[in-house]
Amino acid sequence: MNAPSDWELVALARSGDDQAFGQLVRRHEQGLIAFCHRMAGSRDEAEDLAQDSFIRVYRHLSRLRPEAKFSTVLFGIARNLTLNYLRDTKRRGRGRTRSLTRDDASEEPVCDPGHTPDSRARLREIETLLERALERLSPEHREVLVLRELNGLDYEAIATVTKCRTGTVRSRLARAREQLRIRLLELGGGEL
Amino acid sequence: MNDDKITELLSAYLDGESGDPEAVERLIGGDPAVRRRFEVLQAQSRALRALPPPEVSPAFAARVLAGARQERFRPQRGWVALAAPWAVAAAVVLVLAAVYLAIQTPPEPGAPPMAREIREWREVDPDVLDTLLLERIAADPDALEALDSAYAGVAPDAGVRYAADDPVQTVYEDAQLDALIEALTPDEEAVFRELLFAYAMEG
């Protein structure tokens, strides 16, 4: 038996089936938290933002219509919340207290038996450089890059989430990649 | 062809979103510098995709569900946005504007369905629709002028831009809202409904 689609789960949740809503949450939690994490810069904040996004979906269940992919509705909400968060943080003059690098130093990359200690160290170095370079991008460049590369959304879905045209997504992604290249050079990471 | 255009072509090709992939392949094959640039884009893309996903707390879904259950018993928001002093000041100005509008516009029997729907939304979340209406108001000089009066100290032509920076500060009266909605063409109304759906989800 096929797993129910997102919109089938939405319909069940609308009729009061909390398990269906839980299934929807588990299906999207990792991608959504990853997006919020890269946008907001902190894993704790990311979980709060993702949680708030899901609750907003729940609040508006009765009004949701399957006119778009459910994931684009969800990411659209998360995007608005993270941009509000960034704006409020900036307005309060409160800089980020944590960088985009992993919050917990004990979180080492998963050891791949194919990697030597040297190559693992290099991998870790590249991860850190990338995270710092991402952090230095403008939110509008960071969001398209994250939605494309980390969440795997196509141009049309990104356009829906960011409320712009696919042509804008196309040019913005190109500029974001160029900016990332420049930031990596500035950070001494070369061109990978 | 300039560098930006080449990067855009390569970037779209990398994503499988190129309108003419064969032409991009010829471009890559015919110029070592372009090929090098494409290789850099590929390497960046691979590295980004290899970033480890965040660990999700095992209790995350349970926390969301607990929050969702609370949501069932949560009273609807209505005046939260007016809690800030600036919003109260704006409301005072708008009450005066409403009196003015009431004098200028005789009341019509029953609001049109679209307006009623929007009013329902605004009762749930008053700031949700403000951004949505900015373009419409910007295209209407009278409405723009009325709007600017709510922003003391802001240059007249900066009103909408200022509001766009902080849409929560823009508050509309129902009469003004109804007039704007009634002016929509059927096509605009269709777009408006789509936007309504999208913006209803906003924070």
GROMACS .gro file of C-alpha atoms in nm:
model
  395
    1MET     CA    1   0.000   0.000   0.000
    2ASN     CA    2   0.133   0.342  -0.095
    3ALA     CA    3   0.209   0.595   0.173
    4PRO     CA    4  -0.054   0.868   0.186
    5SER     CA    5   0.037   1.187   0.004
    6ASP     CA    6   0.096   1.508   0.194
    7TRP     CA    7  -0.243   1.642   0.096
    8GLU     CA    8  -0.414   1.320   0.205
    9LEU     CA    9  -0.248   1.363   0.543
   10VAL     CA   10  -0.363   1.725   0.552
   11ALA     CA   11  -0.721   1.610   0.487
   12LEU     CA   12  -0.696   1.355   0.768
   13ALA     CA   13  -0.543   1.610   1.005
   14ARG     CA   14  -0.820   1.854   0.918
   15SER     CA   15  -1.072   1.599   1.035
   16GLY     CA   16  -0.894   1.575   1.371
   17ASP     CA   17  -0.645   1.295   1.307
   18ASP     CA   18  -0.340   1.409   1.504
   19GLN     CA   19  -0.142   1.102   1.402
   20ALA     CA   20  -0.172   1.209   1.040
   21PHE     CA   21  -0.042   1.553   1.131
   22GLY     CA   22   0.243   1.387   1.323
   23GLN     CA   23   0.328   1.187   1.012
   24LEU     CA   24   0.334   1.506   0.811
   25VAL     CA   25   0.569   1.663   1.065
   26ARG     CA   26   0.807   1.368   1.066
   27ARG     CA   27   0.809   1.359   0.687
   28HIS     CA   28   0.923   1.721   0.656
   29GLU     CA   29   1.097   1.799   0.985
   30GLN     CA   30   1.452   1.736   0.872
   31GLY     CA   31   1.433   1.939   0.550
   32LEU     CA   32   1.255   2.222   0.723
   33ILE     CA   33   1.494   2.237   1.017
   34ALA     CA   34   1.788   2.224   0.775
   35PHE     CA   35   1.645   2.521   0.587
   36CYS     CA   36   1.578   2.721   0.907
   37HIS     CA   37   1.921   2.628   1.042
   38ARG     CA   38   2.104   2.759   0.738
   39MET     CA   39   1.890   3.069   0.725
   40ALA     CA   40   1.877   3.161   1.094
   41GLY     CA   41   2.222   3.044   1.192
   42SER     CA   42   2.141   2.843   1.502
   43ARG     CA   43   2.005   2.494   1.544
   44ASP     CA   44   1.798   2.584   1.850
   45GLU     CA   45   1.638   2.876   1.671
   46ALA     CA   46   1.588   2.652   1.369
   47GLU     CA   47   1.383   2.404   1.571
   48ASP     CA   48   1.173   2.686   1.716
   49LEU     CA   49   1.113   2.835   1.373
   50ALA     CA   50   1.029   2.498   1.223
   51GLN     CA   51   0.794   2.422   1.511
   52ASP     CA   52   0.620   2.755   1.464
   53SER     CA   53   0.588   2.685   1.092
   54PHE     CA   54   0.417   2.352   1.152
   55ILE     CA   55   0.184   2.507   1.408
   56ARG     CA   56   0.087   2.777   1.161
   57VAL     CA   57   0.006   2.506   0.911
   58TYR     CA   58  -0.207   2.337   1.175
   59ARG     CA   59  -0.381   2.664   1.255
   60HIS     CA   60  -0.477   2.711   0.891
   61LEU     CA   61  -0.553   2.346   0.806
   62SER     CA   62  -0.910   2.422   0.716
   63ARG     CA   63  -0.802   2.679   0.461
   64LEU     CA   64  -0.525   2.485   0.292
   65ARG     CA   65  -0.604   2.374  -0.061
   66PRO     CA   66  -0.396   2.135  -0.270
   67GLU     CA   67  -0.322   2.394  -0.534
   68ALA     CA   68   0.052   2.373  -0.486
   69LYS     CA   69   0.294   2.123  -0.340
   70PHE     CA   70   0.248   2.102   0.034
   71SER     CA   71   0.622   2.146   0.081
   72THR     CA   72   0.616   2.483  -0.095
   73VAL     CA   73   0.340   2.603   0.140
   74LEU     CA   74   0.542   2.482   0.437
   75PHE     CA   75   0.871   2.631   0.319
   76GLY     CA   76   0.692   2.956   0.233
   77ILE     CA   77   0.577   2.990   0.591
   78ALA     CA   78   0.918   2.897   0.729
   79ARG     CA   79   1.083   3.143   0.495
   80ASN     CA   80   0.863   3.427   0.620
   81LEU     CA   81   0.926   3.337   0.980
   82THR     CA   82   1.303   3.315   0.936
   83LEU     CA   83   1.314   3.648   0.750
   84ASN     CA   84   1.109   3.805   1.030
   85TYR     CA   85   1.347   3.652   1.282
   86LEU     CA   86   1.652   3.787   1.099
   87ARG     CA   87   1.490   4.130   1.067
   88ASP     CA   88   1.395   4.140   1.435
   89THR     CA   89   1.740   4.025   1.539
   90LYS     CA   90   1.898   4.295   1.328
   91ARG     CA   91   1.656   4.561   1.452
   92ARG     CA   92   1.729   4.477   1.814
   93GLY     CA   93   2.098   4.507   1.732
   94ARG     CA   94   2.149   4.158   1.857
   95GLY     CA   95   2.410   3.991   1.644
   96ARG     CA   96   2.408   3.621   1.602
   97THR     CA   97   2.542   3.459   1.909
   98ARG     CA   98   2.633   3.146   1.726
   99SER     CA   99   2.771   3.089   1.386
  100LEU     CA  100   2.632   2.856   1.127
  101THR     CA  101   2.888   2.603   1.224
  102ARG     CA  102   2.754   2.323   1.433
  103ASP     CA  103   2.641   2.439   1.774
  104ASP     CA  104   2.775   2.142   1.955
  105ALA     CA  105   3.145   2.081   1.920
  106SER     CA  106   3.095   1.717   2.005
  107GLU     CA  107   2.910   1.667   1.679
  108GLU     CA  108   3.184   1.529   1.466
  109PRO     CA  109   3.115   1.436   1.109
  110VAL     CA  110   3.010   1.077   1.069
  111CYS     CA  111   3.324   0.871   1.019
  112ASP     CA  112   3.334   0.730   0.675
  113PRO     CA  113   3.564   0.428   0.661
  114GLY     CA  114   3.673   0.546   0.315
  115HIS     CA  115   3.821   0.864   0.461
  116THR     CA  116   4.159   0.888   0.623
  117PRO     CA  117   4.203   1.120   0.924
  118ASP     CA  118   4.360   1.374   0.687
  119SER     CA  119   4.075   1.363   0.442
  120ARG     CA  120   3.822   1.383   0.728
  121ALA     CA  121   3.999   1.692   0.856
  122ARG     CA  122   3.990   1.843   0.507
  123LEU     CA  123   3.620   1.758   0.480
  124ARG     CA  124   3.551   1.924   0.813
  125GLU     CA  125   3.750   2.228   0.703
  126ILE     CA  126   3.546   2.257   0.383
  127GLU     CA  127   3.221   2.225   0.579
  128THR     CA  128   3.323   2.504   0.813
  129LEU     CA  129   3.432   2.729   0.526
  130LEU     CA  130   3.107   2.668   0.342
  131GLU     CA  131   2.899   2.739   0.648
  132ARG     CA  132   3.084   3.065   0.710
  133ALA     CA  133   3.060   3.163   0.345
  134LEU     CA  134   2.685   3.091   0.348
  135GLU     CA  135   2.645   3.304   0.657
  136ARG     CA  136   2.806   3.597   0.475
  137LEU     CA  137   2.557   3.587   0.190
  138SER     CA  138   2.255   3.813   0.189
  139PRO     CA  139   1.935   3.637   0.303
  140GLU     CA  140   1.793   3.653  -0.048
  141HIS     CA  141   2.098   3.480  -0.194
  142ARG     CA  142   2.125   3.234   0.092
  143GLU     CA  143   1.762   3.127   0.071
  144VAL     CA  144   1.769   3.037  -0.300
  145LEU     CA  145   2.095   2.851  -0.260
  146VAL     CA  146   1.974   2.656   0.042
  147LEU     CA  147   1.637   2.576  -0.115
  148ARG     CA  148   1.810   2.453  -0.430
  149GLU     CA  149   2.118   2.274  -0.300
  150LEU     CA  150   2.013   2.152   0.041
  151ASN     CA  151   1.639   2.109  -0.001
  152GLY     CA  152   1.647   2.010  -0.368
  153LEU     CA  153   1.362   2.235  -0.479
  154ASP     CA  154   1.332   2.309  -0.850
  155TYR     CA  155   1.312   2.665  -0.985
  156GLU     CA  156   0.935   2.670  -0.997
  157ALA     CA  157   0.904   2.558  -0.635
  158ILE     CA  158   1.167   2.810  -0.525
  159ALA     CA  159   0.976   3.081  -0.711
  160THR     CA  160   0.658   2.985  -0.523
  161VAL     CA  161   0.833   2.985  -0.187
  162THR     CA  162   1.013   3.315  -0.244
  163LYS     CA  163   0.719   3.476  -0.427
  164CYS     CA  164   0.911   3.573  -0.735
  165ARG     CA  165   0.936   3.463  -1.097
  166THR     CA  166   1.136   3.165  -1.213
  167GLY     CA  167   1.352   3.402  -1.418
  168THR     CA  168   1.438   3.587  -1.099
  169VAL     CA  169   1.523   3.259  -0.926
  170ARG     CA  170   1.751   3.171  -1.217
  171SER     CA  171   1.946   3.496  -1.207
  172ARG     CA  172   1.947   3.515  -0.828
  173LEU     CA  173   2.088   3.163  -0.799
  174ALA     CA  174   2.365   3.249  -1.044
  175ARG     CA  175   2.454   3.561  -0.843
  176ALA     CA  176   2.434   3.364  -0.517
  177ARG     CA  177   2.679   3.107  -0.651
  178GLU     CA  178   2.916   3.377  -0.766
  179GLN     CA  179   2.892   3.547  -0.427
  180LEU     CA  180   2.958   3.217  -0.254
  181ARG     CA  181   3.269   3.168  -0.467
  182ILE     CA  182   3.392   3.515  -0.372
  183ARG     CA  183   3.321   3.460  -0.002
  184LEU     CA  184   3.509   3.130  -0.011
  185LEU     CA  185   3.807   3.303  -0.168
  186GLU     CA  186   3.794   3.573   0.099
  187LEU     CA  187   3.793   3.306   0.366
  188GLY     CA  188   4.098   3.144   0.211
  189GLY     CA  189   3.916   2.839   0.093
  190GLY     CA  190   4.021   2.868  -0.269
  191GLU     CA  191   3.771   2.752  -0.526
  192LEU     CA  192   3.714   2.413  -0.365
  193MET     CA  193   2.842   3.752  -2.379
  194ASN     CA  194   2.931   3.898  -2.040
  195ASP     CA  195   3.048   3.705  -1.735
  196ASP     CA  196   2.716   3.736  -1.549
  197LYS     CA  197   2.527   3.592  -1.842
  198ILE     CA  198   2.771   3.302  -1.873
  199THR     CA  199   2.743   3.227  -1.501
  200GLU     CA  200   2.364   3.233  -1.530
  201LEU     CA  201   2.370   2.989  -1.824
  202LEU     CA  202   2.610   2.756  -1.642
  203SER     CA  203   2.415   2.776  -1.319
  204ALA     CA  204   2.086   2.687  -1.489
  205TYR     CA  205   2.257   2.406  -1.681
  206LEU     CA  206   2.399   2.268  -1.358
  207ASP     CA  207   2.046   2.259  -1.215
  208GLY     CA  208   1.899   2.091  -1.521
  209GLU     CA  209   1.696   2.406  -1.585
  210SER     CA  210   1.865   2.527  -1.903
  211GLY     CA  211   1.640   2.608  -2.197
  212ASP     CA  212   1.909   2.501  -2.444
  213PRO     CA  213   2.147   2.253  -2.280
  214GLU     CA  214   2.326   2.167  -2.605
  215ALA     CA  215   2.428   2.529  -2.654
  216VAL     CA  216   2.566   2.543  -2.299
  217GLU     CA  217   2.758   2.220  -2.359
  218ARG     CA  218   2.912   2.374  -2.672
  219LEU     CA  219   3.004   2.680  -2.468
  220ILE     CA  220   3.172   2.468  -2.202
  221GLY     CA  221   3.349   2.252  -2.458
  222GLY     CA  222   3.473   2.546  -2.661
  223ASP     CA  223   3.636   2.760  -2.394
  224PRO     CA  224   3.871   2.634  -2.120
  225ALA     CA  225   3.792   2.936  -1.901
  226VAL     CA  226   3.420   2.861  -1.918
  227ARG     CA  227   3.489   2.495  -1.851
  228ARG     CA  228   3.691   2.592  -1.541
  229ARG     CA  229   3.412   2.816  -1.420
  230PHE     CA  230   3.161   2.535  -1.463
  231GLU     CA  231   3.388   2.296  -1.270
  232VAL     CA  232   3.400   2.545  -0.982
  233LEU     CA  233   3.019   2.567  -0.979
  234GLN     CA  234   2.997   2.188  -0.980
  235ALA     CA  235   3.243   2.161  -0.693
  236GLN     CA  236   3.053   2.419  -0.487
  237SER     CA  237   2.729   2.239  -0.552
  238ARG     CA  238   2.872   1.902  -0.451
  239ALA     CA  239   3.021   2.048  -0.136
  240LEU     CA  240   2.694   2.217  -0.035
  241ARG     CA  241   2.498   1.899  -0.090
  242ALA     CA  242   2.748   1.710   0.122
  243LEU     CA  243   2.691   1.932   0.425
  244PRO     CA  244   2.562   1.710   0.704
  245PRO     CA  245   2.190   1.747   0.775
  246PRO     CA  246   2.103   1.874   1.121
  247GLU     CA  247   2.017   1.618   1.382
  248VAL     CA  248   1.653   1.649   1.468
  249SER     CA  249   1.565   1.619   1.832
  250PRO     CA  250   1.367   1.295   1.884
  251ALA     CA  251   1.109   1.497   2.075
  252PHE     CA  252   1.058   1.750   1.798
  253ALA     CA  253   0.744   1.596   1.647
  254ALA     CA  254   0.594   1.545   1.993
  255ARG     CA  255   0.658   1.911   2.077
  256VAL     CA  256   0.490   2.022   1.756
  257LEU     CA  257   0.189   1.803   1.827
  258ALA     CA  258   0.163   1.937   2.181
  259GLY     CA  259   0.174   2.290   2.041
  260ALA     CA  260  -0.087   2.199   1.782
  261ARG     CA  261  -0.320   2.063   2.051
  262GLN     CA  262  -0.282   2.386   2.247
  263GLU     CA  263  -0.366   2.568   1.929
  264ARG     CA  264  -0.714   2.418   1.931
  265PHE     CA  265  -0.790   2.599   2.252
  266ARG     CA  266  -0.609   2.917   2.166
  267PRO     CA  267  -0.824   3.229   2.135
  268GLN     CA  268  -0.796   3.398   1.800
  269ARG     CA  269  -0.551   3.682   1.773
  270GLY     CA  270  -0.694   4.020   1.700
  271TRP     CA  271  -0.536   4.305   1.883
  272VAL     CA  272  -0.191   4.172   1.941
  273ALA     CA  273  -0.053   4.382   1.658
  274LEU     CA  274  -0.196   4.692   1.819
  275ALA     CA  275  -0.013   4.640   2.144
  276ALA     CA  276   0.287   4.845   2.038
  277PRO     CA  277   0.257   5.218   2.098
  278TRP     CA  278   0.315   5.310   1.734
  279ALA     CA  279   0.024   5.092   1.633
  280VAL     CA  280  -0.203   5.262   1.883
  281ALA     CA  281  -0.100   5.598   1.742
  282ALA     CA  282  -0.166   5.474   1.389
  283ALA     CA  283  -0.506   5.345   1.498
  284VAL     CA  284  -0.601   5.687   1.633
  285VAL     CA  285  -0.510   5.847   1.303
  286LEU     CA  286  -0.706   5.583   1.117
  287VAL     CA  287  -1.015   5.626   1.329
  288LEU     CA  288  -1.011   5.988   1.218
  289ALA     CA  289  -0.959   5.869   0.860
  290ALA     CA  290  -1.253   5.628   0.899
  291VAL     CA  291  -1.479   5.910   1.012
  292TYR     CA  292  -1.366   6.109   0.708
  293LEU     CA  293  -1.427   5.813   0.477
  294ALA     CA  294  -1.766   5.745   0.632
  295ILE     CA  295  -1.867   6.100   0.550
  296GLN     CA  296  -1.731   6.076   0.197
  297THR     CA  297  -1.864   5.729   0.111
  298PRO     CA  298  -2.227   5.640   0.180
  299PRO     CA  299  -2.250   5.289   0.330
  300GLU     CA  300  -2.360   5.014   0.093
  301PRO     CA  301  -2.600   4.743   0.204
  302GLY     CA  302  -2.388   4.442   0.289
  303ALA     CA  303  -2.020   4.404   0.211
  304PRO     CA  304  -1.931   4.219  -0.111
  305PRO     CA  305  -1.835   3.854  -0.055
  306MET     CA  306  -1.468   3.919  -0.124
  307ALA     CA  307  -1.458   4.197   0.129
  308ARG     CA  308  -1.638   3.983   0.383
  309GLU     CA  309  -1.384   3.707   0.331
  310ILE     CA  310  -1.098   3.948   0.376
  311ARG     CA  311  -1.255   4.093   0.686
  312GLU     CA  312  -1.274   3.744   0.833
  313TRP     CA  313  -0.906   3.700   0.764
  314ARG     CA  314  -0.825   4.031   0.922
  315GLU     CA  315  -1.010   3.933   1.236
  316VAL     CA  316  -0.782   3.633   1.262
  317ASP     CA  317  -0.465   3.817   1.177
  318PRO     CA  318  -0.495   4.190   1.111
  319ASP     CA  319  -0.154   4.239   0.959
  320VAL     CA  320  -0.178   3.949   0.717
  321LEU     CA  321  -0.326   4.138   0.427
  322ASP     CA  322  -0.145   4.464   0.455
  323THR     CA  323   0.147   4.374   0.236
  324LEU     CA  324  -0.096   4.231  -0.012
  325LEU     CA  325  -0.272   4.561  -0.058
  326LEU     CA  326   0.036   4.776  -0.088
  327GLU     CA  327   0.066   4.749  -0.463
  328ARG     CA  328  -0.297   4.831  -0.509
  329ILE     CA  329  -0.274   5.131  -0.284
  330ALA     CA  330   0.047   5.244  -0.448
  331ALA     CA  331  -0.139   5.252  -0.779
  332ASP     CA  332  -0.414   5.466  -0.632
  333PRO     CA  333  -0.291   5.823  -0.563
  334ASP     CA  334  -0.585   5.908  -0.336
  335ALA     CA  335  -0.532   5.602  -0.124
  336LEU     CA  336  -0.160   5.670  -0.117
  337GLU     CA  337  -0.220   6.022   0.001
  338ALA     CA  338  -0.453   5.897   0.274
  339LEU     CA  339  -0.199   5.639   0.374
  340ASP     CA  340   0.080   5.892   0.398
  341SER     CA  341  -0.116   6.091   0.650
  342ALA     CA  342  -0.068   5.803   0.890
  343TYR     CA  343   0.305   5.839   0.877
  344ALA     CA  344   0.395   6.164   1.042
  345GLY     CA  345   0.752   6.261   0.976
  346VAL     CA  346   0.782   6.038   0.672
  347ALA     CA  347   0.828   6.203   0.335
  348PRO     CA  348   0.504   6.184   0.133
  349ASP     CA  349   0.650   5.967  -0.139
  350ALA     CA  350   0.813   5.737   0.113
  351GLY     CA  351   0.492   5.614   0.269
  352VAL     CA  352   0.447   5.295   0.078
  353ARG     CA  353   0.812   5.208   0.080
  354TYR     CA  354   0.821   5.266   0.452
  355ALA     CA  355   0.514   5.050   0.496
  356ALA     CA  356   0.665   4.784   0.272
  357ASP     CA  357   0.967   4.768   0.500
  358ASP     CA  358   0.742   4.709   0.795
  359PRO     CA  359   0.399   4.600   0.673
  360VAL     CA  360   0.265   4.544   1.021
  361GLN     CA  361   0.254   4.921   1.060
  362THR     CA  362   0.000   4.954   0.780
  363VAL     CA  363  -0.354   4.936   0.903
  364TYR     CA  364  -0.656   4.985   0.680
  365GLU     CA  365  -1.010   5.066   0.757
  366ASP     CA  366  -1.283   4.844   0.620
  367ALA     CA  367  -1.436   5.115   0.404
  368GLN     CA  368  -1.101   5.178   0.238
  369LEU     CA  369  -1.049   4.806   0.199
  370ASP     CA  370  -1.391   4.754   0.044
  371ALA     CA  371  -1.334   5.033  -0.205
  372LEU     CA  372  -1.004   4.881  -0.312
  373ILE     CA  373  -1.148   4.533  -0.347
  374GLU     CA  374  -1.444   4.654  -0.545
  375ALA     CA  375  -1.206   4.817  -0.790
  376LEU     CA  376  -1.041   4.484  -0.871
  377THR     CA  377  -1.102   4.333  -1.214
  378PRO     CA  378  -1.200   3.962  -1.226
  379ASP     CA  379  -0.842   3.874  -1.324
  380GLU     CA  380  -0.701   4.079  -1.043
  381GLU     CA  381  -0.947   3.921  -0.806
  382ALA     CA  382  -0.825   3.575  -0.909
  383VAL     CA  383  -0.468   3.682  -0.840
  384PHE     CA  384  -0.580   3.842  -0.518
  385ARG     CA  385  -0.738   3.516  -0.404
  386GLU     CA  386  -0.414   3.330  -0.472
  387LEU     CA  387  -0.220   3.591  -0.281
  388LEU     CA  388  -0.474   3.576  -0.004
  389PHE     CA  389  -0.410   3.207   0.030
  390ALA     CA  390  -0.035   3.252   0.028
  391TYR     CA  391  -0.018   3.551   0.259
  392ALA     CA  392  -0.263   3.403   0.503
  393MET     CA  393   0.023   3.179   0.602
  394GLU     CA  394   0.262   3.463   0.679
  395GLY     CA  395   0.413   3.546   1.012
   0.00000   0.00000   0.00000
